[in-house]
CSV table of C-alpha atoms in Angstrom, one decimal:
chain,number,residue,atom,x,y,z
A,1,MET,CA,0.3,14.1,43.4
A,2,LEU,CA,2.4,17.3,43.8
A,3,ARG,CA,5.2,15.7,41.8
A,4,LEU,CA,2.7,14.6,39.1
A,5,ILE,CA,1.2,18.1,38.7
A,6,ALA,CA,4.6,19.8,38.9
A,7,THR,CA,6.0,17.5,36.2
A,8,ILE,CA,3.1,18.1,33.9
A,9,ARG,CA,3.4,21.9,34.4
A,10,LYS,CA,7.1,21.9,33.9
A,11,GLU,CA,6.9,19.9,30.6
A,12,TRP,CA,4.2,22.3,29.4
A,13,LEU,CA,6.3,25.4,30.1
A,14,LEU,CA,9.3,23.8,28.5
A,15,LEU,CA,7.3,23.1,25.4
A,16,LEU,CA,5.9,26.6,25.2
A,17,ARG,CA,9.3,28.1,25.7
A,18,ASP,CA,10.6,26.4,22.5
A,19,LYS,CA,8.3,27.9,19.9
A,20,ALA,CA,10.3,26.6,16.9
A,21,GLY,CA,10.4,23.1,18.4
A,22,LEU,CA,6.7,23.1,19.1
A,23,ALA,CA,6.0,24.2,15.5
A,24,LEU,CA,8.2,21.5,14.1
A,25,LEU,CA,6.7,18.9,16.3
A,26,PHE,CA,3.4,19.3,14.5
A,27,ALA,CA,4.4,20.8,11.1
A,28,MET,CA,7.0,18.3,10.1
A,29,PRO,CA,4.6,15.2,10.4
A,30,ILE,CA,2.0,17.1,8.3
A,31,ILE,CA,4.6,17.7,5.6
A,32,LEU,CA,5.8,14.1,5.9
A,33,ILE,CA,2.5,12.4,5.4
A,34,THR,CA,1.5,14.7,2.6
A,35,VAL,CA,4.7,14.1,0.6
A,36,MET,CA,4.6,10.3,1.2
A,37,ALA,CA,1.0,10.1,0.2
A,38,LEU,CA,1.6,12.0,-3.0
A,39,ILE,CA,4.7,10.1,-4.1
A,40,GLN,CA,3.3,6.7,-3.3
A,41,ASP,CA,-0.2,7.4,-4.8
A,42,ALA,CA,0.6,5.7,-8.2
A,43,PRO,CA,2.1,2.5,-6.7
A,44,PHE,CA,-1.0,2.0,-4.5
A,45,LYS,CA,-3.5,2.5,-7.4
A,46,ASP,CA,-5.1,-0.5,-8.9
A,47,TYR,CA,-4.0,-0.9,-12.5
A,48,GLN,CA,-7.6,-0.7,-13.5
A,49,GLU,CA,-7.6,2.9,-12.3
A,50,VAL,CA,-4.6,3.9,-14.5
A,51,LYS,CA,-4.6,4.3,-18.3
A,52,PHE,CA,-1.6,3.2,-20.2
A,53,ASP,CA,-0.7,4.4,-23.8
A,54,ILE,CA,0.0,1.3,-25.9
A,55,LEU,CA,1.4,1.5,-29.4
A,56,THR,CA,-0.4,-1.0,-31.6
A,57,VAL,CA,1.0,-2.2,-34.9
A,58,ASP,CA,-1.4,-4.4,-36.9
A,59,ASN,CA,0.5,-6.3,-39.6
A,60,ASP,CA,-2.4,-8.8,-39.8
A,61,GLN,CA,-5.2,-6.4,-40.8
A,62,GLY,CA,-7.6,-9.2,-39.8
A,63,ARG,CA,-10.2,-9.9,-37.2
A,64,LEU,CA,-7.7,-10.6,-34.5
A,65,GLY,CA,-6.2,-7.1,-34.8
A,66,ARG,CA,-9.6,-5.5,-34.8
A,67,TYR,CA,-10.7,-7.5,-31.8
A,68,ILE,CA,-7.5,-6.6,-29.9
A,69,ARG,CA,-7.8,-2.8,-30.7
A,70,GLU,CA,-11.5,-2.7,-29.8
A,71,GLY,CA,-11.0,-4.8,-26.7
A,72,LEU,CA,-8.0,-2.9,-25.3
A,73,GLY,CA,-9.8,0.4,-26.0
A,74,ASN,CA,-13.1,-0.7,-24.3
A,75,SER,CA,-11.3,-2.1,-21.3
A,76,GLY,CA,-10.6,1.4,-19.9
A,77,GLN,CA,-7.1,0.3,-19.0
A,78,PHE,CA,-5.3,1.1,-22.3
A,79,ASN,CA,-5.2,4.1,-24.6
A,80,VAL,CA,-4.7,2.4,-28.0
A,81,ILE,CA,-2.4,4.4,-30.3
A,82,ASP,CA,-2.2,3.0,-33.9
A,83,SER,CA,-1.2,6.2,-35.7
A,84,LEU,CA,1.1,9.1,-35.1
A,85,ASN,CA,1.0,12.3,-37.1
A,86,ASP,CA,-1.8,10.8,-39.2
A,87,GLN,CA,0.4,7.9,-40.2
A,88,PRO,CA,0.0,4.3,-39.2
A,89,VAL,CA,2.6,3.2,-36.6
A,90,SER,CA,5.2,0.9,-38.1
A,91,GLU,CA,7.0,-1.8,-36.2
A,92,THR,CA,10.3,0.0,-36.6
A,93,THR,CA,8.9,3.3,-35.3
A,94,ALA,CA,7.2,1.5,-32.4
A,95,LYS,CA,10.5,-0.2,-31.4
A,96,ALA,CA,12.4,3.0,-31.6
A,97,LEU,CA,9.9,5.0,-29.5
A,98,ILE,CA,9.8,2.2,-26.8
A,99,GLY,CA,13.6,1.9,-26.8
A,100,GLU,CA,13.9,5.7,-26.2
A,101,GLY,CA,11.4,5.7,-23.4
A,102,HIS,CA,8.7,7.8,-25.1
A,103,TYR,CA,6.2,5.0,-24.6
A,104,LYS,CA,6.0,2.2,-22.1
A,105,ILE,CA,4.3,-0.6,-24.1
A,106,SER,CA,4.0,-1.7,-27.7
A,107,ILE,CA,2.1,-4.7,-29.1
A,108,ILE,CA,2.9,-6.0,-32.6
A,109,ILE,CA,0.2,-8.3,-34.2
A,110,PRO,CA,2.0,-10.5,-36.8
A,111,LYS,CA,0.7,-11.0,-40.3
A,112,GLY,CA,-1.4,-14.2,-40.7
A,113,SER,CA,-2.3,-14.4,-37.0
A,114,THR,CA,-6.0,-14.3,-37.7
A,115,ALA,CA,-5.7,-17.1,-40.3
A,116,GLU,CA,-3.6,-19.1,-37.9
A,117,ILE,CA,-6.1,-18.8,-35.1
A,118,VAL,CA,-9.1,-19.7,-37.3
A,119,SER,CA,-7.2,-22.6,-38.8
A,120,ASN,CA,-6.4,-23.9,-35.3
A,121,ALA,CA,-10.0,-23.4,-34.2
A,122,ASN,CA,-11.2,-25.3,-37.3
A,123,LYS,CA,-8.9,-28.1,-36.5
A,124,ILE,CA,-10.3,-28.4,-33.0
A,125,VAL,CA,-13.9,-28.2,-34.3
A,126,ASN,CA,-13.2,-30.8,-37.0
A,127,ASP,CA,-11.8,-33.2,-34.4
A,128,ILE,CA,-14.9,-32.7,-32.2
A,129,SER,CA,-17.2,-33.1,-35.3
A,130,LYS,CA,-15.5,-36.3,-36.3
A,131,ARG,CA,-16.0,-37.8,-32.8
A,132,MET,CA,-19.7,-36.7,-33.0
A,133,GLY,CA,-20.2,-38.2,-36.4
A,134,ILE,CA,-20.8,-34.8,-38.2
A,135,PRO,CA,-19.4,-35.0,-41.7
A,136,VAL,CA,-18.9,-31.3,-42.3
A,137,GLN,CA,-15.3,-30.3,-42.3
A,138,LEU,CA,-14.0,-26.7,-41.9
A,139,PRO,CA,-10.8,-25.6,-43.9
A,140,VAL,CA,-7.5,-26.1,-42.1
A,141,LYS,CA,-4.1,-24.8,-43.2
A,142,ALA,CA,-1.8,-27.5,-44.4
A,143,ILE,CA,1.3,-26.2,-42.7
A,144,ALA,CA,1.2,-24.3,-39.4
A,145,ALA,CA,3.3,-21.2,-38.9
A,146,ASP,CA,6.4,-21.5,-36.8
A,147,SER,CA,6.7,-19.3,-33.7
A,148,LEU,CA,3.8,-17.1,-34.6
A,149,ALA,CA,3.2,-14.8,-31.6
A,150,VAL,CA,1.9,-11.4,-30.8
A,151,GLN,CA,5.0,-9.4,-29.8
A,152,LEU,CA,5.0,-7.3,-26.7
A,153,TYR,CA,7.7,-4.6,-26.1
A,154,PHE,CA,8.4,-2.7,-22.9
A,155,ASP,CA,10.5,0.3,-22.1
A,156,PRO,CA,13.8,-1.1,-20.9
A,157,ALA,CA,13.5,1.0,-17.7
A,158,ALA,CA,10.1,-0.4,-16.8
A,159,LYS,CA,9.9,-2.2,-13.5
A,160,LYS,CA,9.5,-6.0,-13.4
A,161,ALA,CA,6.3,-5.8,-11.4
A,162,PHE,CA,4.8,-3.4,-13.9
A,163,LYS,CA,5.8,-5.7,-16.8
A,164,SER,CA,4.4,-8.8,-15.2
A,165,ALA,CA,1.0,-7.1,-14.4
A,166,ILE,CA,0.6,-5.7,-17.9
A,167,HIS,CA,1.8,-9.0,-19.5
A,168,GLN,CA,-0.7,-11.0,-17.6
A,169,ALA,CA,-3.5,-8.6,-18.5
A,170,LEU,CA,-2.7,-8.8,-22.2
A,171,ASP,CA,-2.2,-12.5,-22.1
A,172,ASN,CA,-5.6,-13.0,-20.5
A,173,PHE,CA,-7.2,-10.8,-23.1
A,174,LEU,CA,-5.6,-12.7,-26.0
A,175,THR,CA,-6.8,-16.0,-24.5
A,176,GLN,CA,-10.3,-14.6,-24.4
A,177,VAL,CA,-10.1,-13.4,-28.0
A,178,GLN,CA,-9.0,-16.8,-29.2
A,179,THR,CA,-11.6,-18.6,-27.1
A,180,ASP,CA,-14.3,-16.4,-28.6
A,181,LEU,CA,-13.1,-17.3,-32.1
A,182,LEU,CA,-13.2,-21.0,-31.2
A,183,LEU,CA,-16.7,-20.8,-29.8
A,184,GLU,CA,-17.8,-18.9,-32.9
A,185,ARG,CA,-16.5,-21.8,-35.1
A,186,ILE,CA,-18.3,-24.3,-32.9
A,187,GLN,CA,-21.5,-22.3,-33.3
A,188,LEU,CA,-21.1,-22.3,-37.1
A,189,GLN,CA,-20.7,-26.0,-37.1
A,190,LEU,CA,-23.8,-26.5,-35.0
A,191,LYS,CA,-25.7,-24.3,-37.4
A,192,SER,CA,-24.6,-26.4,-40.3
A,193,LYS,CA,-25.7,-29.5,-38.4
A,194,ASP,CA,-29.1,-28.1,-37.6
A,195,SER,CA,-30.7,-27.2,-41.0
A,196,THR,CA,-33.6,-25.6,-39.2
A,197,ALA,CA,-31.4,-23.1,-37.3
A,198,THR,CA,-32.0,-19.4,-38.0
A,199,ASP,CA,-29.9,-16.3,-37.6
A,200,THR,CA,-31.1,-16.1,-34.0
A,201,PHE,CA,-29.3,-19.3,-33.1
A,202,PRO,CA,-28.3,-18.8,-29.4
A,203,ALA,CA,-24.8,-17.7,-28.8
A,204,ILE,CA,-22.4,-20.0,-26.8
A,205,LYS,CA,-21.1,-18.6,-23.6
A,206,LEU,CA,-18.1,-20.2,-22.0
A,207,LYS,CA,-18.1,-18.3,-18.7
A,208,ALA,CA,-20.8,-19.8,-16.5
A,209,VAL,CA,-19.2,-18.9,-13.1
A,210,GLY,CA,-17.8,-15.4,-12.3
A,211,LEU,CA,-16.0,-13.7,-9.5
A,212,GLN,CA,-17.4,-11.4,-6.9
A,213,GLU,CA,-15.4,-9.6,-4.2
A,214,THR,CA,-17.0,-9.6,-0.7
A,215,ASN,CA,-15.9,-7.5,2.2
A,216,LEU,CA,-14.7,-9.6,5.2
A,217,GLY,CA,-14.7,-6.9,7.8
A,218,LYS,CA,-16.4,-7.7,11.1
A,219,ASN,CA,-18.6,-4.7,10.5
A,220,GLN,CA,-19.5,-4.2,6.9
A,221,GLU,CA,-21.1,-0.8,7.0
A,222,ILE,CA,-18.0,0.8,5.4
A,223,ASP,CA,-16.0,-0.8,2.6
A,224,VAL,CA,-12.5,0.6,2.7
A,225,ILE,CA,-10.0,0.3,-0.1
A,226,SER,CA,-6.3,0.3,0.8
A,227,ASN,CA,-4.6,3.2,-1.0
A,228,SER,CA,-1.7,5.6,-0.5
A,229,VAL,CA,-3.6,7.8,2.0
A,230,GLN,CA,-5.1,4.8,3.9
A,231,HIS,CA,-1.5,3.4,4.3
A,232,ASN,CA,0.6,6.5,4.6
A,233,VAL,CA,-1.4,8.7,7.0
A,234,PRO,CA,-1.7,6.2,9.8
A,235,ALA,CA,1.7,4.7,9.2
A,236,TRP,CA,3.7,7.9,9.2
A,237,SER,CA,1.6,9.3,12.0
A,238,ILE,CA,2.9,6.4,14.1
A,239,PHE,CA,6.4,7.2,12.9
A,240,ALA,CA,6.0,10.8,14.0
A,241,MET,CA,4.5,9.8,17.3
A,242,PHE,CA,7.6,7.7,18.1
A,243,PHE,CA,9.8,10.7,17.2
A,244,ILE,CA,8.6,12.2,20.5
A,245,VAL,CA,11.7,10.5,21.8
A,246,ILE,CA,13.7,13.6,20.7
A,247,PRO,CA,12.0,16.3,22.9
A,248,ILE,CA,11.6,13.8,25.8
A,249,ALA,CA,15.2,12.6,25.9
A,250,GLY,CA,16.5,16.1,25.4
A,251,ASN,CA,14.4,17.5,28.2
A,252,MET,CA,15.4,14.7,30.6
A,253,ILE,CA,19.1,15.2,30.0
A,254,ARG,CA,18.8,19.0,30.4
A,255,GLU,CA,16.9,18.4,33.7
A,256,ARG,CA,19.9,16.5,35.0
A,257,GLU,CA,22.4,19.0,33.8
A,258,ASP,CA,20.7,22.2,35.2
A,259,GLY,CA,19.6,20.6,38.5
A,260,SER,CA,15.8,20.9,37.9
A,261,LEU,CA,15.5,17.1,38.3
A,262,VAL,CA,17.0,17.4,41.8
A,263,ARG,CA,14.5,20.0,42.8
A,264,MET,CA,11.6,17.9,41.5
A,265,LYS,CA,12.9,15.0,43.6
A,266,LEU,CA,12.8,17.2,46.7
A,267,ILE,CA,9.0,17.2,46.5
A,268,PRO,CA,7.6,14.4,48.7
A,269,GLY,CA,6.8,11.2,46.8
A,270,ASN,CA,8.6,8.6,44.7
A,271,TYR,CA,10.2,8.9,41.3
A,272,LEU,CA,7.4,7.0,39.6
A,273,SER,CA,5.1,10.0,40.0
A,274,ILE,CA,7.6,12.1,38.0
A,275,LEU,CA,7.6,9.4,35.3
A,276,SER,CA,3.8,9.3,35.4
A,277,GLY,CA,3.6,13.1,34.9
A,278,LYS,CA,5.9,12.9,31.9
A,279,LEU,CA,4.0,10.0,30.5
A,280,LEU,CA,0.6,11.7,30.8
A,281,PHE,CA,1.8,14.9,29.3
A,282,PHE,CA,3.6,13.4,26.3
A,283,VAL,CA,0.9,10.8,25.6
A,284,GLY,CA,-1.5,13.7,25.3
A,285,ILE,CA,0.8,15.4,22.9
A,286,CYS,CA,1.1,12.2,20.8
A,287,VAL,CA,-2.7,11.8,20.7
A,288,VAL,CA,-3.2,15.4,19.6
A,289,GLN,CA,-0.5,14.9,17.0
A,290,PHE,CA,-2.1,11.7,15.7
A,291,TYR,CA,-5.5,13.2,15.3
A,292,LEU,CA,-4.1,16.3,13.6
A,293,MET,CA,-2.7,13.9,11.0
A,294,ILE,CA,-6.1,12.2,10.7
A,295,VAL,CA,-7.8,15.6,10.1
A,296,ILE,CA,-5.2,16.2,7.3
A,297,GLY,CA,-6.0,12.8,5.8
A,298,ILE,CA,-9.7,13.5,5.8
A,299,TYR,CA,-9.9,17.1,4.7
A,300,VAL,CA,-6.6,18.1,3.0
A,301,MET,CA,-5.7,15.0,1.0
A,302,PRO,CA,-8.8,15.3,-1.3
A,303,LEU,CA,-7.7,18.9,-2.1
A,304,LEU,CA,-4.5,17.3,-3.6
A,305,ASP,CA,-6.6,14.9,-5.8
A,306,LEU,CA,-5.9,12.0,-3.3
A,307,PRO,CA,-8.6,9.8,-1.7
A,308,ALA,CA,-9.9,10.9,1.7
A,309,LEU,CA,-8.9,8.9,4.7
A,310,GLN,CA,-11.6,6.5,6.0
A,311,LEU,CA,-11.7,5.8,9.7
A,312,GLY,CA,-13.6,2.5,9.8
A,313,VAL,CA,-16.7,2.2,12.1
A,314,ASN,CA,-15.3,1.8,15.6
A,315,HIS,CA,-13.9,5.2,16.7
A,316,LEU,CA,-13.4,4.1,20.3
A,317,ALA,CA,-11.0,1.3,19.0
A,318,GLY,CA,-9.1,4.0,17.0
A,319,PHE,CA,-8.8,6.2,20.0
A,320,ILE,CA,-7.6,3.4,22.3
A,321,THR,CA,-5.0,2.4,19.6
A,322,ALA,CA,-3.7,6.0,19.4
A,323,VAL,CA,-3.4,6.3,23.2
A,324,THR,CA,-1.6,2.9,23.4
A,325,ILE,CA,0.9,3.8,20.7
A,326,GLY,CA,1.5,7.1,22.5
A,327,VAL,CA,2.2,5.3,25.8
A,328,THR,CA,4.8,3.1,24.1
A,329,ALA,CA,6.4,6.0,22.2
A,330,THR,CA,6.6,8.1,25.3
A,331,ALA,CA,8.0,5.2,27.4
A,332,TYR,CA,10.7,4.7,24.8
A,333,GLY,CA,11.6,8.4,24.9
A,334,ILE,CA,11.8,8.2,28.7
A,335,LEU,CA,14.0,5.1,28.5
A,336,ILE,CA,16.4,6.8,26.1
A,337,GLY,CA,16.5,10.0,28.2
A,338,THR,CA,17.4,7.9,31.2
A,339,LEU,CA,20.0,5.6,29.7
A,340,PHE,CA,22.1,8.2,27.9
A,341,LYS,CA,24.2,11.0,29.5
A,342,THR,CA,24.6,13.6,26.8
A,343,PRO,CA,22.1,15.1,24.3
A,344,ASN,CA,24.2,14.0,21.3
A,345,GLN,CA,24.1,10.4,22.4
A,346,ALA,CA,20.4,10.3,23.1
A,347,LEU,CA,19.2,12.2,20.1
A,348,ASN,CA,21.4,10.3,17.6
A,349,PHE,CA,20.5,6.9,19.0
A,350,GLY,CA,16.9,7.8,19.4
A,351,ALA,CA,16.4,9.1,15.8
A,352,ILE,CA,18.4,6.3,14.1
A,353,SER,CA,16.7,3.6,16.2
A,354,ILE,CA,13.2,4.9,15.3
A,355,VAL,CA,14.1,5.0,11.6
A,356,ILE,CA,15.3,1.3,11.8
A,357,LEU,CA,12.3,0.2,13.8
A,358,SER,CA,10.0,1.9,11.3
A,359,ALA,CA,11.8,0.4,8.3
A,360,ILE,CA,11.6,-3.2,9.5
A,361,GLY,CA,8.2,-2.7,11.0
A,362,GLY,CA,6.3,-2.1,7.7
A,363,ILE,CA,6.0,1.7,7.9
A,364,TRP,CA,8.0,2.2,4.7
A,365,ILE,CA,7.0,-0.9,2.8
A,366,PRO,CA,4.6,-3.7,3.7
A,367,LEU,CA,6.2,-6.5,5.8
A,368,GLU,CA,4.7,-9.1,3.4
A,369,ILE,CA,7.2,-8.2,0.6
A,370,MET,CA,10.3,-8.3,2.8
A,371,PRO,CA,12.6,-11.4,3.1
A,372,GLU,CA,11.2,-14.0,5.5
A,373,ASN,CA,14.0,-13.5,8.1
A,374,ILE,CA,13.5,-9.7,8.1
A,375,GLN,CA,9.7,-10.3,8.5
A,376,MET,CA,10.4,-12.3,11.7
A,377,ILE,CA,12.5,-9.4,13.1
A,378,GLY,CA,10.1,-6.8,11.9
A,379,ARG,CA,7.2,-8.3,13.7
A,380,LEU,CA,9.0,-7.6,17.0
A,381,SER,CA,8.9,-3.9,16.3
A,382,PRO,CA,6.4,-1.9,18.3
A,383,LEU,CA,5.7,0.2,15.2
A,384,SER,CA,4.6,-3.0,13.5
A,385,TRP,CA,2.2,-3.7,16.3
A,386,GLY,CA,0.8,-0.2,16.1
A,387,LEU,CA,0.4,-0.4,12.3
A,388,ASP,CA,-1.4,-3.7,12.6
A,389,ALA,CA,-3.8,-2.3,15.1
A,390,ILE,CA,-4.5,0.7,13.0
A,391,ASN,CA,-5.1,-1.5,9.9
A,392,ASP,CA,-7.4,-3.7,12.0
A,393,VAL,CA,-9.6,-0.6,12.9
A,394,TYR,CA,-9.4,1.4,9.7
A,395,LEU,CA,-9.2,-1.3,7.0
A,396,ARG,CA,-10.7,-4.4,8.6
A,397,ASN,CA,-13.4,-2.5,10.6
A,398,GLY,CA,-12.3,-4.2,13.8
A,399,ASN,CA,-13.5,-3.5,17.3
A,400,VAL,CA,-11.7,-3.3,20.6
A,401,SER,CA,-11.5,-7.0,21.1
A,402,PHE,CA,-10.1,-7.4,17.6
A,403,ILE,CA,-7.1,-5.2,18.4
A,404,LEU,CA,-6.6,-6.5,21.9
A,405,PRO,CA,-3.5,-8.6,21.1
A,406,ASP,CA,-1.6,-5.7,19.5
A,407,ILE,CA,-2.5,-3.1,22.1
A,408,THR,CA,-1.6,-5.6,24.9
A,409,ARG,CA,1.8,-6.1,23.4
A,410,LEU,CA,2.3,-2.3,23.1
A,411,LEU,CA,1.3,-1.6,26.7
A,412,ALA,CA,3.4,-4.5,28.0
A,413,CYS,CA,6.4,-3.1,26.0
A,414,GLY,CA,5.8,0.4,27.3
A,415,LEU,CA,5.5,-0.8,31.0
A,416,VAL,CA,8.7,-2.8,30.7
A,417,MET,CA,10.6,0.3,29.3
A,418,LEU,CA,9.2,2.5,32.1
A,419,GLY,CA,10.2,-0.1,34.7
A,420,ILE,CA,13.7,-0.2,33.3
A,421,ALA,CA,13.9,3.6,33.3
A,422,ALA,CA,12.7,3.8,36.9
A,423,TRP,CA,15.2,1.1,38.0
A,424,VAL,CA,18.1,2.8,36.3
A,425,GLU,CA,17.3,6.2,37.8
A,426,GLN,CA,16.9,4.7,41.3
A,427,ARG,CA,20.3,3.1,41.0
A,428,ARG,CA,21.8,6.4,39.9
A,429,ILE,CA,20.4,8.1,43.0
A,430,SER,CA,21.7,5.4,45.3
């Protein structure tokens, strides 16, 4: 017990003695999560939350162009621009502005597109009418246009994922417009068949079944949306907690160099009590550090026009996860401080290894978008286990039993590293 208390007191005095190091231990993670949440806010936003300027050139001047302009404007996703300086946007101007990067998207509606769609719809309706024995025939163009298509232009610097998402949204909208025109022609044909029909003839609706998103969390009191804050604050807090390896390893090597470790060992007891003292002290530091980041996510992020962090519904599970991550991070620092003999060796290896483990563990980018072989390696990273547990609590509203597999892996990993550190130190003594 004396060794345990003496170790905790010693670590506290060392930490207080280094005022600059103490400030950096808490200030740098705050800066880190703030910067990462700000720069990754746009990629995490749903495209429906972002408005894109879209240059629109209507060479058709028909119903299709009008439907497209009105539909894009009403969608809330696009800011339709069809004139600049009180002049209609021409195809040449649109191409030039897109090519120079002044705008990201342009849509060109070709001449005759409305007539082509109506003719194609009439052809389909005529075929249906013929099969039903209805004699009325709607007009159809004798010769169909070749390669008539609405042209979509993107800024050459636009990312492929952005282009694919916008292309799909516009393609779905064009399909809806053409479907509406087809249903309108069918409705006209039905009116012509029913001589008693009035102007209040019921409209035909194609969409009979819709989509509805339902929360799958075990506890559904809180519906949390994954965004830049929800990902970055917990993820980079875990990263910062593992960087406790720097002060731990540095202190342990200095202890060996200045002889303070020898004096600690003179106190009756075994070396595990010294390790336990270090573990308790630095786990406490990690937990304080983690919840400081959480407070920043809840109260400071909204001041920067970012969403506030949501903590799920089971705060006990969140606390247990934070403690477990702290245990593993501290154990890793103790192992590094035990294995290496000089501060340069320990600090360089510790810092670089944490960066690597965080990169492959999903802290920087989600594991799901990494190559399959990297995913397999990444799932062996303790940072990946910690992030999975945090997501289970904060995004999936999980309870303690839900996170049990991840925290078991974290604790087992921490105990193994502490065991190795104790074994190495005992061999060094003997």
